[in-house]
CSV table of N, CA, C and O in Angstrom, one decimal:
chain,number,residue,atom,x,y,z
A,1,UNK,N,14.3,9.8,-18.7
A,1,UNK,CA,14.7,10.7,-17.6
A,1,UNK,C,16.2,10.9,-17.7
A,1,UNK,O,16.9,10.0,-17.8
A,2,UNK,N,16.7,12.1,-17.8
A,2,UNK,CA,18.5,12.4,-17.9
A,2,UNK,C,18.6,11.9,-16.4
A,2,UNK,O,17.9,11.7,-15.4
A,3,UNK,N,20.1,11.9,-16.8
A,3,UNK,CA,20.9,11.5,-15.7
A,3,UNK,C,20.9,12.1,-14.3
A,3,UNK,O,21.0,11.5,-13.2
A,4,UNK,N,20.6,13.4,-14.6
A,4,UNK,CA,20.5,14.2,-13.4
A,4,UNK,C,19.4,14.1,-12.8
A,4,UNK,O,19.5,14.1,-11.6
A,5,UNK,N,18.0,13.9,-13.4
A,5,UNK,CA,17.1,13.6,-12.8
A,5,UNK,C,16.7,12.6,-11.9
A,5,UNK,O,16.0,12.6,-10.9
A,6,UNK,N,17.8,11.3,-12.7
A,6,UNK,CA,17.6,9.8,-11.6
A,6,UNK,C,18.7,9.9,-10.6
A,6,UNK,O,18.8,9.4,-9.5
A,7,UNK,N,19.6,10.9,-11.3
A,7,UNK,CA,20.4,10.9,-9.5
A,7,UNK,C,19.7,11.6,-8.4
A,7,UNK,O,20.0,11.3,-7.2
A,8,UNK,N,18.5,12.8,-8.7
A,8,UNK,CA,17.9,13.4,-8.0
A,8,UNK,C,17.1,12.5,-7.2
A,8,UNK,O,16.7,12.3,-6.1
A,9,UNK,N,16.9,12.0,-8.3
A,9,UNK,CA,15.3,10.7,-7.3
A,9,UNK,C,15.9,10.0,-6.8
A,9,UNK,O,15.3,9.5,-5.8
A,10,UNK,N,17.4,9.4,-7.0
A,10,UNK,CA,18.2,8.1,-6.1
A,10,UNK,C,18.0,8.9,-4.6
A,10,UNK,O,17.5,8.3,-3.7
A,11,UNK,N,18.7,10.6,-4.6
A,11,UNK,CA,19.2,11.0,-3.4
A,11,UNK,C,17.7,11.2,-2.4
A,11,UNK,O,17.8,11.0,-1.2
A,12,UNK,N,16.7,11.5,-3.0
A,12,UNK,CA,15.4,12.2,-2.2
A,12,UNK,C,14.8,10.7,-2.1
A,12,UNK,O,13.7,10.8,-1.5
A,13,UNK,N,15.1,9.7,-2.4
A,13,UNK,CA,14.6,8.3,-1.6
A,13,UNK,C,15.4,8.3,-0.8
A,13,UNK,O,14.8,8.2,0.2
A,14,UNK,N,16.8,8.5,-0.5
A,14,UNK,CA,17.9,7.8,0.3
A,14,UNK,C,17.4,9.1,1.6
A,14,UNK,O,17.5,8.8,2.8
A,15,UNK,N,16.9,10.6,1.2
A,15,UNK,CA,16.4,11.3,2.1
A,15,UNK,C,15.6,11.2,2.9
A,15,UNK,O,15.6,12.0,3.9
A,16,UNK,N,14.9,10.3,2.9
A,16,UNK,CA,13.3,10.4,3.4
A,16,UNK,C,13.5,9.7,4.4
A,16,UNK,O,14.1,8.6,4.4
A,17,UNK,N,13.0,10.1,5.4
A,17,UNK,CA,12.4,9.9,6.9
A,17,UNK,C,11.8,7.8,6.9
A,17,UNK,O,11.4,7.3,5.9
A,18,UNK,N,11.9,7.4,7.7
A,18,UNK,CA,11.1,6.0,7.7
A,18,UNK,C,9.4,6.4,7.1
A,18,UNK,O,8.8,5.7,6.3
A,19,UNK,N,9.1,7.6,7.9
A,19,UNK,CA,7.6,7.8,8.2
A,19,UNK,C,7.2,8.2,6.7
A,19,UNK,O,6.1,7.9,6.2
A,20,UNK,N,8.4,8.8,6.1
A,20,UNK,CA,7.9,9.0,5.1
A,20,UNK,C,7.8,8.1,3.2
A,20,UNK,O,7.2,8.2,2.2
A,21,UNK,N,8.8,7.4,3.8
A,21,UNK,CA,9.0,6.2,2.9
A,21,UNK,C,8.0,5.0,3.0
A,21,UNK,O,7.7,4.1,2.2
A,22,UNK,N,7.6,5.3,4.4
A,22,UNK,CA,5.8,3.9,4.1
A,22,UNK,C,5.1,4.8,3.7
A,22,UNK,O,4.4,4.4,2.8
A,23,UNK,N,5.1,6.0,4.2
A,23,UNK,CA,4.2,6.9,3.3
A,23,UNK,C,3.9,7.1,2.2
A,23,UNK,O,2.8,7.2,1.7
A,24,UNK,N,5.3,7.0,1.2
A,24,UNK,CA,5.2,7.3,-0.5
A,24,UNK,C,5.1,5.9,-0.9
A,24,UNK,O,4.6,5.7,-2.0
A,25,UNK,N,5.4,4.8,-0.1
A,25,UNK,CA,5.3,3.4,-0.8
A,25,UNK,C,3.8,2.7,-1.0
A,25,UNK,O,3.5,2.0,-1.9
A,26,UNK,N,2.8,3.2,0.2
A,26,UNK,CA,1.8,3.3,0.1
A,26,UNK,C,0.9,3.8,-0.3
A,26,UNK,O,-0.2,3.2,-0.2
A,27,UNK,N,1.2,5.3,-1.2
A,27,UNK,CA,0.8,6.2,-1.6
A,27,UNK,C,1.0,5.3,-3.3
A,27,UNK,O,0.1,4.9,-4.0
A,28,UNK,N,2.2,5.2,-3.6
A,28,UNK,CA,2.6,4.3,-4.9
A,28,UNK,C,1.6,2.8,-5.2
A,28,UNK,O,1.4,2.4,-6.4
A,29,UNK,N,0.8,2.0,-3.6
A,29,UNK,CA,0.8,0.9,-4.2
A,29,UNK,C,-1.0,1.6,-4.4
A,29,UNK,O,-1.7,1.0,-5.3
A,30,UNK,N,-1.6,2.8,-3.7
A,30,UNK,CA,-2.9,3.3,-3.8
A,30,UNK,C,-3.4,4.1,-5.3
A,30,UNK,O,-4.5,4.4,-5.8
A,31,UNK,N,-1.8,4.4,-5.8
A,31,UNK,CA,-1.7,4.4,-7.3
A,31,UNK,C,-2.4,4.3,-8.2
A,31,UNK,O,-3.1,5.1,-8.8
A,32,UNK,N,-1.8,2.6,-8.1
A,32,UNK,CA,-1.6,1.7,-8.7
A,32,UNK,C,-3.0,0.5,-8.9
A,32,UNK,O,-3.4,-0.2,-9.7
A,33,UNK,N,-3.2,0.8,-7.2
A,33,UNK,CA,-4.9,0.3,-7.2
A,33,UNK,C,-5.6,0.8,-8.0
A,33,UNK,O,-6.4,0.1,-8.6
A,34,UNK,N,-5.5,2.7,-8.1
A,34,UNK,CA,-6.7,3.2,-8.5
A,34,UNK,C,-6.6,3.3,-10.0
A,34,UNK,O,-7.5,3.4,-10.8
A,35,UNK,N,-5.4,3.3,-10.3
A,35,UNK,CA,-5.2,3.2,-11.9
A,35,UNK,C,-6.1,1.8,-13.0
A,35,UNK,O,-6.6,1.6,-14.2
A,36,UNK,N,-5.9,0.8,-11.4
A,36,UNK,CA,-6.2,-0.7,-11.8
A,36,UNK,C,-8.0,-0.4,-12.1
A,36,UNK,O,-8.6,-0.8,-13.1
A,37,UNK,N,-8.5,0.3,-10.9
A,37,UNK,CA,-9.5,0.6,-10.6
A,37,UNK,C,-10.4,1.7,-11.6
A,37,UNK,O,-11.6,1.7,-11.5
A,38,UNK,N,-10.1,2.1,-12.0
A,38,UNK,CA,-10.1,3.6,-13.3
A,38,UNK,C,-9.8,2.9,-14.2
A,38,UNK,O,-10.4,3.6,-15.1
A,39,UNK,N,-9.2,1.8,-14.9
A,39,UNK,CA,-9.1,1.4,-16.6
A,39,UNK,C,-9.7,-0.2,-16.0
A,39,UNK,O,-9.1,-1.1,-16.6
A,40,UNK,N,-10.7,-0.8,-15.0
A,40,UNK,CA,-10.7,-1.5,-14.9
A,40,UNK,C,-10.5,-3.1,-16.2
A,40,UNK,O,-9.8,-4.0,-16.0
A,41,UNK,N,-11.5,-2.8,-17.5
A,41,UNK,CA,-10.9,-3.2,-18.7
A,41,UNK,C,-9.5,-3.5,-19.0
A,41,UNK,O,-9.2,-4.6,-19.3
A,42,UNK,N,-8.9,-2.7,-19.0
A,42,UNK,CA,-7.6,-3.0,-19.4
A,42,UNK,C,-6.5,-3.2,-18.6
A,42,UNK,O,-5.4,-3.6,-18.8
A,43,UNK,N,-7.1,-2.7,-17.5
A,43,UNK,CA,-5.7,-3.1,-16.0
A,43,UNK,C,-6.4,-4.9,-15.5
A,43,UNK,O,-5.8,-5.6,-14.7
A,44,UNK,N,-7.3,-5.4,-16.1
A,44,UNK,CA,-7.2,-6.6,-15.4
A,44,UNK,C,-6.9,-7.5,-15.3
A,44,UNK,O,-7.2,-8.3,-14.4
A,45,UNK,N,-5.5,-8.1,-16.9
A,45,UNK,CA,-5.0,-9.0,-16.4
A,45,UNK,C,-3.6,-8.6,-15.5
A,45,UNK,O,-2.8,-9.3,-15.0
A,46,UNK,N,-3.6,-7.2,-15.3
A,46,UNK,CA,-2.4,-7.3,-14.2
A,46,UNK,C,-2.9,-6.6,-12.9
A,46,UNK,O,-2.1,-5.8,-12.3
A,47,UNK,N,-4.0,-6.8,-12.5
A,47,UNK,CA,-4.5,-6.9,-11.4
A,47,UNK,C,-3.6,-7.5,-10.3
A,47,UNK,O,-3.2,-6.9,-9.3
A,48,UNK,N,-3.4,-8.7,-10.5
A,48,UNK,CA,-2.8,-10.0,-9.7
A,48,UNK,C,-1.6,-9.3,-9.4
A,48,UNK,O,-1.1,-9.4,-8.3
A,49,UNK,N,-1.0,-8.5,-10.6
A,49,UNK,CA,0.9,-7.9,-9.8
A,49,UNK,C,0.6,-6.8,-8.9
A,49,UNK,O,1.3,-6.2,-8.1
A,50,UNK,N,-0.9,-6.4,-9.3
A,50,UNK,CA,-0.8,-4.7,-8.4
A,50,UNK,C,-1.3,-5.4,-7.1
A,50,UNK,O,-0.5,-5.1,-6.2
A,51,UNK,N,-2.0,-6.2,-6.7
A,51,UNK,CA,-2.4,-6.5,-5.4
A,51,UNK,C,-1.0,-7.7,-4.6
A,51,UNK,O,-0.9,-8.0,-3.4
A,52,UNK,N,-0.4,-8.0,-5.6
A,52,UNK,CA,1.0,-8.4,-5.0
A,52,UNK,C,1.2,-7.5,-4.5
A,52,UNK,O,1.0,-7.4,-3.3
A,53,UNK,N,1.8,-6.4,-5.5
A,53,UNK,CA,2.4,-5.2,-4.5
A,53,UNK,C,1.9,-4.6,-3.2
A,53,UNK,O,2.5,-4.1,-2.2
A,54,UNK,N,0.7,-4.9,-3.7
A,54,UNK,CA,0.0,-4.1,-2.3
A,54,UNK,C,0.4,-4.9,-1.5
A,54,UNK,O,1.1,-4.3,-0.7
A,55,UNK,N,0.3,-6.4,-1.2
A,55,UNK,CA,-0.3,-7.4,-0.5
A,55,UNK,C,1.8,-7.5,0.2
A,55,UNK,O,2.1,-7.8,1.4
A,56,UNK,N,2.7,-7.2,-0.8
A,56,UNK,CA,4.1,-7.2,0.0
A,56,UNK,C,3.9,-5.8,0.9
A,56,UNK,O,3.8,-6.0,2.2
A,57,UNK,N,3.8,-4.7,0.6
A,57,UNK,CA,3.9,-3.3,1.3
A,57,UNK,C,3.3,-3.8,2.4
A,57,UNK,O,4.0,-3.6,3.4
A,58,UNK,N,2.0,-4.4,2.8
A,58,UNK,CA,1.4,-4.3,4.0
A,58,UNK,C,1.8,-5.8,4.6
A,58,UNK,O,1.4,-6.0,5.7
A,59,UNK,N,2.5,-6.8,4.0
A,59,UNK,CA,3.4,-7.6,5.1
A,59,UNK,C,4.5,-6.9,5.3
A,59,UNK,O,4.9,-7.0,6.5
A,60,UNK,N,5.4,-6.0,4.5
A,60,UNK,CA,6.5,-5.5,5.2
A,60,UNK,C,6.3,-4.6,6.7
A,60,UNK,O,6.9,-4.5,7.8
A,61,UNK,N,4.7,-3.8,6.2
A,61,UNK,CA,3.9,-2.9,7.7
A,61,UNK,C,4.1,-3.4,8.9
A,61,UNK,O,4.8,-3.2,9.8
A,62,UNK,N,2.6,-4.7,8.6
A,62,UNK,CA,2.9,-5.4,9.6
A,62,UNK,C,3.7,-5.7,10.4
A,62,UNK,O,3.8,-5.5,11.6
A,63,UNK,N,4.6,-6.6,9.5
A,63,UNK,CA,6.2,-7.2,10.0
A,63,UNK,C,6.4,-6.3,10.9
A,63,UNK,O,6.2,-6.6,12.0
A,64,UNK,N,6.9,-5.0,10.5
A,64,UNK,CA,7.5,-3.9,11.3
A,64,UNK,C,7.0,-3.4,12.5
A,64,UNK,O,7.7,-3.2,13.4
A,65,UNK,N,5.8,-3.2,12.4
A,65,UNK,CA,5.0,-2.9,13.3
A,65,UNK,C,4.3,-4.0,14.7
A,65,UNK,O,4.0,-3.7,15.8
A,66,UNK,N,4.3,-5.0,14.2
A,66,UNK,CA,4.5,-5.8,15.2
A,66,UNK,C,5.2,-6.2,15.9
A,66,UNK,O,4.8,-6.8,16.9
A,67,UNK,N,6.6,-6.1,15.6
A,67,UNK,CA,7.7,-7.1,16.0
A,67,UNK,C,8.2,-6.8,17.2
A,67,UNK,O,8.3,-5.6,17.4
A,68,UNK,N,8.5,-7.6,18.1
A,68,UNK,CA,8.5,-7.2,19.7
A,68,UNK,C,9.7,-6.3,19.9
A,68,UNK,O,10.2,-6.3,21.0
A,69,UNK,N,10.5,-5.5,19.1
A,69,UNK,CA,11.4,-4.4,19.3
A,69,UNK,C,10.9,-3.6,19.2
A,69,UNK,O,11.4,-2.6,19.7
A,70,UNK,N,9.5,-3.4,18.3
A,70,UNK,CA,9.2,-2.1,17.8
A,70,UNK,C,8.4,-0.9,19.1
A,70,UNK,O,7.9,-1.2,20.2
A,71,UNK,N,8.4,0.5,18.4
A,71,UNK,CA,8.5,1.5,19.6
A,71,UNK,C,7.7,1.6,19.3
A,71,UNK,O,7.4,2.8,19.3
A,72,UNK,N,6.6,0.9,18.8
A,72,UNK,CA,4.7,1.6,18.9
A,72,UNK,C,4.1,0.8,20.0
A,72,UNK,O,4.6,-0.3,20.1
A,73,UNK,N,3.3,1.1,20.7
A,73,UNK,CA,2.7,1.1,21.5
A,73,UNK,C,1.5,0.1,21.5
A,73,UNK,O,0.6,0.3,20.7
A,74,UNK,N,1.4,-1.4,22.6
A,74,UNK,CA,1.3,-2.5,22.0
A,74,UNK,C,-0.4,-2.5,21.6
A,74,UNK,O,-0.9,-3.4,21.0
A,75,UNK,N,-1.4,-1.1,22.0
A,75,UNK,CA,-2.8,-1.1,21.4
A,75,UNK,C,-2.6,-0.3,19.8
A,75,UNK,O,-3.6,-0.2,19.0
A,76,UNK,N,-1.2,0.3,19.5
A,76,UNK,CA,-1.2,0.8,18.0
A,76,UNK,C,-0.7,-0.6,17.3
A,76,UNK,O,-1.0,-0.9,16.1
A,77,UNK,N,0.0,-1.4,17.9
A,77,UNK,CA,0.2,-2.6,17.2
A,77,UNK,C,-0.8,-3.9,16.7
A,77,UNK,O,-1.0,-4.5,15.7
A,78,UNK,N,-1.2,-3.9,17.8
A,78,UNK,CA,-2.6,-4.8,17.4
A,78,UNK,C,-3.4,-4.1,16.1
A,78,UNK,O,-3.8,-4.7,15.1
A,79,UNK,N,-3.6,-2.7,16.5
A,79,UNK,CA,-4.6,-1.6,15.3
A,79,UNK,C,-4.1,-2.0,14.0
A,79,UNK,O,-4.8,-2.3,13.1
A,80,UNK,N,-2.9,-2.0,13.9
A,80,UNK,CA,-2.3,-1.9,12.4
A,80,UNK,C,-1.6,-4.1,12.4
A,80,UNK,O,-0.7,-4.5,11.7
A,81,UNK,N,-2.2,-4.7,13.1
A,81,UNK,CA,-1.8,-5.7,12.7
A,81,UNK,C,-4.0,-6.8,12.2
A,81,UNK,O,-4.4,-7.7,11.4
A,82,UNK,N,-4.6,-5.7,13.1
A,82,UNK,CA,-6.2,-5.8,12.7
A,82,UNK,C,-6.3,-5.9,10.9
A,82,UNK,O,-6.7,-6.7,10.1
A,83,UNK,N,-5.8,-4.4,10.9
A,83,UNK,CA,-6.3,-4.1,9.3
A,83,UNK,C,-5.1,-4.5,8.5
A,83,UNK,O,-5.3,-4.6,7.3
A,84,UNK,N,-4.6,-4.6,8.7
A,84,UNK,CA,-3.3,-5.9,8.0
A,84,UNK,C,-4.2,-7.0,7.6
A,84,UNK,O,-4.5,-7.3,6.4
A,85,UNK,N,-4.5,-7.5,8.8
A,85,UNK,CA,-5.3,-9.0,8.5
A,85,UNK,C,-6.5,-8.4,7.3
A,85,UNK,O,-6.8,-8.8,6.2
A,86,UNK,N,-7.0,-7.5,7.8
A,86,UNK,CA,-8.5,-7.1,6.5
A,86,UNK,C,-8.0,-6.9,5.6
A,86,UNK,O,-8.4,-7.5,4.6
A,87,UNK,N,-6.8,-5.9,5.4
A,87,UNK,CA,-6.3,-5.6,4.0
A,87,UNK,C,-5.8,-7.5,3.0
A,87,UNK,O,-6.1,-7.6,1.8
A,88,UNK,N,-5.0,-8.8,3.8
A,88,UNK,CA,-4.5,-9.6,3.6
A,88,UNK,C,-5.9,-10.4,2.7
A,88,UNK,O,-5.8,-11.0,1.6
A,89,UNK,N,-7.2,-10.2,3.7
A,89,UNK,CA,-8.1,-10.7,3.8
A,89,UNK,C,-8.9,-10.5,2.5
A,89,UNK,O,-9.3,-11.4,1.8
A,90,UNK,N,-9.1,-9.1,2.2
A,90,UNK,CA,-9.4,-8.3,0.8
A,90,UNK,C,-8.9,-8.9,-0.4
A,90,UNK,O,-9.5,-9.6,-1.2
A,91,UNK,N,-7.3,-8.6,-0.6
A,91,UNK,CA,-6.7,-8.9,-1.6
A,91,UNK,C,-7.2,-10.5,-1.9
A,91,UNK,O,-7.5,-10.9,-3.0
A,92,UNK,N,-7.2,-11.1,-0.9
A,92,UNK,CA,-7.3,-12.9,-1.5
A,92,UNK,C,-8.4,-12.8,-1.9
A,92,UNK,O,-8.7,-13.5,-2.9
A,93,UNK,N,-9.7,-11.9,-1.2
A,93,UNK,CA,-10.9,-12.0,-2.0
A,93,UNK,C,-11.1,-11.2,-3.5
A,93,UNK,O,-12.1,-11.5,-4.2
A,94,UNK,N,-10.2,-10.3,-3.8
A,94,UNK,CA,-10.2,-9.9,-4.8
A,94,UNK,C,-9.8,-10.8,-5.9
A,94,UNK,O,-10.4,-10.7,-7.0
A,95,UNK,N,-8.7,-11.6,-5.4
A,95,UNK,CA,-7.9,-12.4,-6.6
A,95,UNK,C,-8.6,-13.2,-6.9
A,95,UNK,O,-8.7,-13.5,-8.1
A,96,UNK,N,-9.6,-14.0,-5.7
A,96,UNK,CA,-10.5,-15.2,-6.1
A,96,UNK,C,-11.7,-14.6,-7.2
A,96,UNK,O,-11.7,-15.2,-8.3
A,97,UNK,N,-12.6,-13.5,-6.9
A,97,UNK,CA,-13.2,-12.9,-7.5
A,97,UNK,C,-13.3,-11.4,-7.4
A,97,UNK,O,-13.8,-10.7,-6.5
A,98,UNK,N,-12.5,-10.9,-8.7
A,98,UNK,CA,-12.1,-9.9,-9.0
A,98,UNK,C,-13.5,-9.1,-9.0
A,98,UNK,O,-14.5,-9.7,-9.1
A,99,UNK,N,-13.4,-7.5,-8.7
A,99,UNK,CA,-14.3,-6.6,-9.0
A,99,UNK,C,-13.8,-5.2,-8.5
A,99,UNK,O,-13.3,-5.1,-7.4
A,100,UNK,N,-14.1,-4.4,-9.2
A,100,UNK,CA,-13.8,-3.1,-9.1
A,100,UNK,C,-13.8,-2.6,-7.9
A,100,UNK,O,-12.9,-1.9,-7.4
A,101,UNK,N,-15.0,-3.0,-7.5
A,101,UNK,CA,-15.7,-2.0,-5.9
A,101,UNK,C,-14.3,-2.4,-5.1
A,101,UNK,O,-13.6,-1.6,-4.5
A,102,UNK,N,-14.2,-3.5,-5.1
A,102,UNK,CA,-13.2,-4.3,-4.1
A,102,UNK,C,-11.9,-3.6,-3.4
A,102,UNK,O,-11.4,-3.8,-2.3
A,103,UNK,N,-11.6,-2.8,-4.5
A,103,UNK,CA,-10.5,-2.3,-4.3
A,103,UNK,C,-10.7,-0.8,-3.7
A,103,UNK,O,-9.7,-0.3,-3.1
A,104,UNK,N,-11.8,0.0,-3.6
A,104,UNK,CA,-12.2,1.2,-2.9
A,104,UNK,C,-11.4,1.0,-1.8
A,104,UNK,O,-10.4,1.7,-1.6
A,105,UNK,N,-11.9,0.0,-1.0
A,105,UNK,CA,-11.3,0.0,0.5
A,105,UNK,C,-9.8,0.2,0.9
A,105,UNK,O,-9.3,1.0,1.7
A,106,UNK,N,-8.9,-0.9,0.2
A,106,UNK,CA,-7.7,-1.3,-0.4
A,106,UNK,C,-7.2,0.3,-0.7
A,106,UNK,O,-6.2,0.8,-0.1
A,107,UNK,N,-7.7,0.9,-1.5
A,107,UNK,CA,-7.4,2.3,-1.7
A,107,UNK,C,-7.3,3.7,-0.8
A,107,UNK,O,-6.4,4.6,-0.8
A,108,UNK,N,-8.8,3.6,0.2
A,108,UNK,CA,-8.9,4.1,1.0
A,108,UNK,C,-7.8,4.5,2.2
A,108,UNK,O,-7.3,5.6,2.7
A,109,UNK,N,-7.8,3.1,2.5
A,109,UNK,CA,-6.5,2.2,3.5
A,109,UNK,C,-5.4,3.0,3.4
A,109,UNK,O,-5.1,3.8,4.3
A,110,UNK,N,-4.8,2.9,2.5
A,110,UNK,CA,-3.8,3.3,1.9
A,110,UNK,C,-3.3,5.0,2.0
A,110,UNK,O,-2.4,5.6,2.5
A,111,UNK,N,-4.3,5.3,1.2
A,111,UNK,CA,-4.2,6.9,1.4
A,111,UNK,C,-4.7,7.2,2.5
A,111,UNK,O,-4.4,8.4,2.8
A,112,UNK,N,-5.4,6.5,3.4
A,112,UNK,CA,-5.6,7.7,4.9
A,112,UNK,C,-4.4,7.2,5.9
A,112,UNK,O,-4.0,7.7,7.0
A,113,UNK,N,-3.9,6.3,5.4
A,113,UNK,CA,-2.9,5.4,6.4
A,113,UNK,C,-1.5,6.6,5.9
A,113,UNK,O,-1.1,7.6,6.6
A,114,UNK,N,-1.2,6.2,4.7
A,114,UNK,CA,0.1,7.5,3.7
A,114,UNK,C,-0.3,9.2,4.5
A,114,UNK,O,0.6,9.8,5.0
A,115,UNK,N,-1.6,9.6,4.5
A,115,UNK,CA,-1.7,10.4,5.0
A,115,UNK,C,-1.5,10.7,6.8
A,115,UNK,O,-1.5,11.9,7.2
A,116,UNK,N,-1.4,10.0,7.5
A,116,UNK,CA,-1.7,9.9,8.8
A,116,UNK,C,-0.1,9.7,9.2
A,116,UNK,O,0.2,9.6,10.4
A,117,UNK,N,1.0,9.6,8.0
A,117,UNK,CA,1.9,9.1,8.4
A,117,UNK,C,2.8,11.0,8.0
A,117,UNK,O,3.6,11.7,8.7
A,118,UNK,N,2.4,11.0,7.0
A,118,UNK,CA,2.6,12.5,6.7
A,118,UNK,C,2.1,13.7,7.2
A,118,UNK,O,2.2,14.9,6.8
A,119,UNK,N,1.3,13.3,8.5
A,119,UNK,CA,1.1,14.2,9.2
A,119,UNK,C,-0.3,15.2,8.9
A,119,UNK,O,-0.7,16.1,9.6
A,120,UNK,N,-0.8,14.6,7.7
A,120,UNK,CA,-1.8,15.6,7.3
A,120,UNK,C,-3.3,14.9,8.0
A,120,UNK,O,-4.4,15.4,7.9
């Protein structure tokens, strides 16, 4: 990528909205699932770093979203601290016994959550 390009991408992250930065980060780790998910074969021994990823993005959510300063509303916090726990819950079952299907949900999550944040 030229130079001009990565300063473009430095400035339109430093752009982005909160809403829209869990948005694209989520959107990156649903990726990253489905990539895992689509070459299952050959994405599997690095399964374990993509569901890290995933598994940091949705403790940083949570974190956020629960924390007694935050401005969501304390039946939206419980909602997104629920499927937190299922998404947390998923990943450990995935890692113990890996399988393709596993990750649908994980994926799902993700992009309707990225989308709901983007307004669509």
């Amino acid at each position: 990528m030229s130079y001009a390009a990565n300063a473009y991408a430095r400035t339109a992250q430093v752009a982005l909205s909160p809403r829209e930065a869990e948005a694209a980060v989520l959107m990156k780790a649903a990726r990253q699932l489905q990539a895992a998910r689509d070459d299952w074969d050959n994405h599997a021994a690095g399964l374990h770093t993509v569901l890290t990823f995933n598994q940091k993005v949705w403790t940083i959510l949570a974190t956020a979203a629960t924390d007694p300063a935050s401005p969501l509303p304390p039946d939206l916090q419980q909602n997104i601290a629920n499927l937190a726990a299922f998404v947390f819950r998923r990943i450990l079952d995935t890692m113990v016994d890996p399988s393709r299907e596993k990750l649908d949900a994980l994926i799902a999550i993700n992009q309707n959550l990225a989308a709901g944040l983007q307004g669509r």
